[in-house]
């Protein structure tokens, strides 16, 4: 089989069979197919797309290119949850404990921050002592004992995705719906859970900027999950406004704790209840109505907060900070950003809000950079709010005084204030299952 022929077949709109796809992925991982030929193939996919079958075959090959986690020693139904990434997205810290408090087993591997988006693993590491790399046995034991563990991805999970993603990143082929679906679902299938809940973000802070693209990605991923025998549901949720009020690692853990105390911001609480209820539904915990009820109870009676503290303790973290968030280290420098005019906030470029938080030190510019856990932004006003000149829009935090002014400038440029209010946006757009799309 010649790679040249596979490239020209895809370029001309043809469909690769299993044997051809296997040659492609295995050959690339082994180093037998050079980057320049794989780049040409990826660009052909970018323009021609892939059929559902090709996408499923490729995902399976990516999933099996390295370790596949065996969760069979964990009793009960294991449900994974994945967000396509956003700004202020601390939902895993809330939804995981909520689902676990209701009897769902959550054995989750999360990622670090990527570009302007934060990562769950970085947020967890903001908790003093918290370990996010556990050996396989300890991970399984914790999930069996308390129902939840969240760790970083192991070294040899989906090496094909690592290689392909790095190549896509430098060949302008990241923004291809089938390739994104293969990349995300390859990792999910390798992570070994029985069911998968996907949170596909949409808007200015998300990978997909339009609901139309987000829906196409959601459908593609649900189809891959179901073909692999995993019950899969996707929610399409708003990322055109940062989620909750806090952006940055310690700040987001604090807000997650407040939400688990049922004192969190309304938008974040609503999205988390929706996600957790869907995880319960996937785990056969009842019909949707009963799943909402169970989740709300776990929020109100404190069992979800307790579950989070149990997980922190089991992974070596100081659980006293969960019960007293004032113990989190404070940033040495802070600054209030004031509204320059009267009006209504009609748009917050959410990606740029994330970039402002990174400028403060909450994210990395290179993989080797250290994170300033106390850095970030506390939003006081958000899209839709009425403001007067001089009102505080946000408070910025950093351990480095020089980072405050450039971040404040960047943040202010991301906020649009106009005389008339904009239309209210939806928080949850749709729920996509194997059979249908339900619009909210
Ligand atoms: N996240 C991933 O894991 N892969 C992609 O291709 C895009 C977002």
PDB file of N, CA and C in Angstrom, residues 96-132:
ATOM      1  N   UNK A  96     -18.235  16.219  38.898  1.00  0.00           N
ATOM      2  CA  UNK A  96     -17.671  14.914  39.302  1.00  0.00           C
ATOM      3  C   UNK A  96     -18.165  14.538  40.701  1.00  0.00           C
ATOM      4  N   UNK A  97     -17.919  15.396  41.714  1.00  0.00           N
ATOM      5  CA  UNK A  97     -18.403  15.073  43.067  1.00  0.00           C
ATOM      6  C   UNK A  97     -19.926  14.948  43.150  1.00  0.00           C
ATOM      7  N   UNK A  98     -20.649  15.761  42.379  1.00  0.00           N
ATOM      8  CA  UNK A  98     -22.120  15.662  42.397  1.00  0.00           C
ATOM      9  C   UNK A  98     -22.556  14.278  41.921  1.00  0.00           C
ATOM     10  N   UNK A  99     -21.988  13.838  40.803  1.00  0.00           N
ATOM     11  CA  UNK A  99     -22.357  12.529  40.251  1.00  0.00           C
ATOM     12  C   UNK A  99     -21.924  11.415  41.210  1.00  0.00           C
ATOM     13  N   UNK A 100     -20.711  11.545  41.757  1.00  0.00           N
ATOM     14  CA  UNK A 100     -20.211  10.498  42.665  1.00  0.00           C
ATOM     15  C   UNK A 100     -21.067  10.425  43.934  1.00  0.00           C
ATOM     16  N   UNK A 101     -21.516  11.590  44.423  1.00  0.00           N
ATOM     17  CA  UNK A 101     -22.369  11.601  45.628  1.00  0.00           C
ATOM     18  C   UNK A 101     -23.698  10.896  45.368  1.00  0.00           C
ATOM     19  N   UNK A 102     -24.078  10.803  44.097  1.00  0.00           N
ATOM     20  CA  UNK A 102     -25.335  10.125  43.739  1.00  0.00           C
ATOM     21  C   UNK A 102     -25.080   8.687  43.273  1.00  0.00           C
ATOM     22  N   UNK A 103     -23.875   8.183  43.493  1.00  0.00           N
ATOM     23  CA  UNK A 103     -23.610   6.762  43.227  1.00  0.00           C
ATOM     24  C   UNK A 103     -23.009   6.443  41.872  1.00  0.00           C
ATOM     25  N   UNK A 104     -22.651   7.468  41.079  1.00  0.00           N
ATOM     26  CA  UNK A 104     -22.005   7.197  39.783  1.00  0.00           C
ATOM     27  C   UNK A 104     -20.499   7.064  40.031  1.00  0.00           C
ATOM     28  N   UNK A 105     -19.843   6.139  39.338  1.00  0.00           N
ATOM     29  CA  UNK A 105     -18.395   6.001  39.482  1.00  0.00           C
ATOM     30  C   UNK A 105     -17.701   6.907  38.459  1.00  0.00           C
ATOM     31  N   UNK A 106     -16.820   7.772  38.966  1.00  0.00           N
ATOM     32  CA  UNK A 106     -16.139   8.732  38.099  1.00  0.00           C
ATOM     33  C   UNK A 106     -14.623   8.474  38.180  1.00  0.00           C
ATOM     34  N   UNK A 107     -14.080   7.877  37.130  1.00  0.00           N
ATOM     35  CA  UNK A 107     -12.635   7.595  37.068  1.00  0.00           C
ATOM     36  C   UNK A 107     -12.112   8.444  35.918  1.00  0.00           C
ATOM     37  N   UNK A 108     -11.683   9.651  36.247  1.00  0.00           N
ATOM     38  CA  UNK A 108     -11.500  10.636  35.177  1.00  0.00           C
ATOM     39  C   UNK A 108     -10.054  11.061  34.983  1.00  0.00           C
ATOM     40  N   UNK A 109      -9.671  11.115  33.714  1.00  0.00           N
ATOM     41  CA  UNK A 109      -8.356  11.660  33.375  1.00  0.00           C
ATOM     42  C   UNK A 109      -8.574  13.006  32.718  1.00  0.00           C
ATOM     43  N   UNK A 110      -7.973  14.035  33.287  1.00  0.00           N
ATOM     44  CA  UNK A 110      -8.196  15.384  32.762  1.00  0.00           C
ATOM     45  C   UNK A 110      -6.905  15.957  32.200  1.00  0.00           C
ATOM     46  N   UNK A 111      -7.076  17.105  31.523  1.00  0.00           N
ATOM     47  CA  UNK A 111      -5.912  17.721  30.893  1.00  0.00           C
ATOM     48  C   UNK A 111      -5.464  18.988  31.609  1.00  0.00           C
ATOM     49  N   UNK A 112      -4.353  19.521  31.125  1.00  0.00           N
ATOM     50  CA  UNK A 112      -3.863  20.813  31.617  1.00  0.00           C
ATOM     51  C   UNK A 112      -4.411  21.915  30.717  1.00  0.00           C
ATOM     52  N   UNK A 113      -4.169  23.166  31.110  1.00  0.00           N
ATOM     53  CA  UNK A 113      -4.631  24.289  30.311  1.00  0.00           C
ATOM     54  C   UNK A 113      -4.030  24.253  28.914  1.00  0.00           C
ATOM     55  N   UNK A 114      -4.828  24.710  27.948  1.00  0.00           N
ATOM     56  CA  UNK A 114      -4.382  24.720  26.554  1.00  0.00           C
ATOM     57  C   UNK A 114      -4.710  26.112  26.014  1.00  0.00           C
ATOM     58  N   UNK A 115      -3.702  26.881  25.647  1.00  0.00           N
ATOM     59  CA  UNK A 115      -3.958  28.237  25.144  1.00  0.00           C
ATOM     60  C   UNK A 115      -4.703  29.070  26.179  1.00  0.00           C
ATOM     61  N   UNK A 116      -5.806  29.683  25.733  1.00  0.00           N
ATOM     62  CA  UNK A 116      -6.554  30.556  26.635  1.00  0.00           C
ATOM     63  C   UNK A 116      -7.465  29.785  27.585  1.00  0.00           C
ATOM     64  N   UNK A 117      -7.616  28.467  27.363  1.00  0.00           N
ATOM     65  CA  UNK A 117      -8.539  27.700  28.207  1.00  0.00           C
ATOM     66  C   UNK A 117      -7.795  27.097  29.393  1.00  0.00           C
ATOM     67  N   UNK A 118      -8.481  27.017  30.518  1.00  0.00           N
ATOM     68  CA  UNK A 118      -7.869  26.417  31.706  1.00  0.00           C
ATOM     69  C   UNK A 118      -7.995  24.904  31.657  1.00  0.00           C
ATOM     70  N   UNK A 119      -7.253  24.218  32.520  1.00  0.00           N
ATOM     71  CA  UNK A 119      -7.331  22.751  32.574  1.00  0.00           C
ATOM     72  C   UNK A 119      -7.598  22.294  33.995  1.00  0.00           C
ATOM     73  N   UNK A 120      -8.395  21.223  34.116  1.00  0.00           N
ATOM     74  CA  UNK A 120      -8.778  20.736  35.449  1.00  0.00           C
ATOM     75  C   UNK A 120      -7.574  20.344  36.294  1.00  0.00           C
ATOM     76  N   UNK A 121      -6.576  19.719  35.654  1.00  0.00           N
ATOM     77  CA  UNK A 121      -5.418  19.252  36.418  1.00  0.00           C
ATOM     78  C   UNK A 121      -4.686  20.437  37.064  1.00  0.00           C
ATOM     79  N   UNK A 122      -4.545  21.536  36.332  1.00  0.00           N
ATOM     80  CA  UNK A 122      -3.897  22.727  36.907  1.00  0.00           C
ATOM     81  C   UNK A 122      -4.717  23.262  38.076  1.00  0.00           C
ATOM     82  N   UNK A 123      -6.035  23.219  37.935  1.00  0.00           N
ATOM     83  CA  UNK A 123      -6.900  23.736  39.018  1.00  0.00           C
ATOM     84  C   UNK A 123      -6.743  22.872  40.256  1.00  0.00           C
ATOM     85  N   UNK A 124      -6.727  21.547  40.055  1.00  0.00           N
ATOM     86  CA  UNK A 124      -6.574  20.649  41.209  1.00  0.00           C
ATOM     87  C   UNK A 124      -5.237  20.877  41.898  1.00  0.00           C
ATOM     88  N   UNK A 125      -4.208  21.158  41.106  1.00  0.00           N
ATOM     89  CA  UNK A 125      -2.885  21.368  41.705  1.00  0.00           C
ATOM     90  C   UNK A 125      -2.805  22.667  42.510  1.00  0.00           C
ATOM     91  N   UNK A 126      -3.815  23.524  42.372  1.00  0.00           N
ATOM     92  CA  UNK A 126      -3.851  24.732  43.199  1.00  0.00           C
ATOM     93  C   UNK A 126      -4.178  24.384  44.655  1.00  0.00           C
ATOM     94  N   UNK A 127      -4.666  23.155  44.879  1.00  0.00           N
ATOM     95  CA  UNK A 127      -4.989  22.717  46.250  1.00  0.00           C
ATOM     96  C   UNK A 127      -3.703  22.174  46.874  1.00  0.00           C
ATOM     97  N   UNK A 128      -3.273  22.742  48.008  1.00  0.00           N
ATOM     98  CA  UNK A 128      -1.995  22.310  48.589  1.00  0.00           C
ATOM     99  C   UNK A 128      -1.932  20.793  48.801  1.00  0.00           C
ATOM    100  N   UNK A 129      -0.840  20.193  48.309  1.00  0.00           N
ATOM    101  CA  UNK A 129      -0.588  18.768  48.523  1.00  0.00           C
ATOM    102  C   UNK A 129      -1.254  17.831  47.526  1.00  0.00           C
ATOM    103  N   UNK A 130      -2.167  18.336  46.723  1.00  0.00           N
ATOM    104  CA  UNK A 130      -2.968  17.478  45.836  1.00  0.00           C
ATOM    105  C   UNK A 130      -2.083  16.764  44.809  1.00  0.00           C
ATOM    106  N   UNK A 131      -2.237  15.432  44.713  1.00  0.00           N
ATOM    107  CA  UNK A 131      -1.463  14.666  43.726  1.00  0.00           C
ATOM    108  C   UNK A 131      -2.366  14.320  42.547  1.00  0.00           C
ATOM    109  N   UNK A 132      -1.891  14.616  41.349  1.00  0.00           N
ATOM    110  CA  UNK A 132      -2.713  14.324  40.167  1.00  0.00           C
ATOM    111  C   UNK A 132      -2.086  13.242  39.305  1.00  0.00           C
TER     112      UNK A 132
END
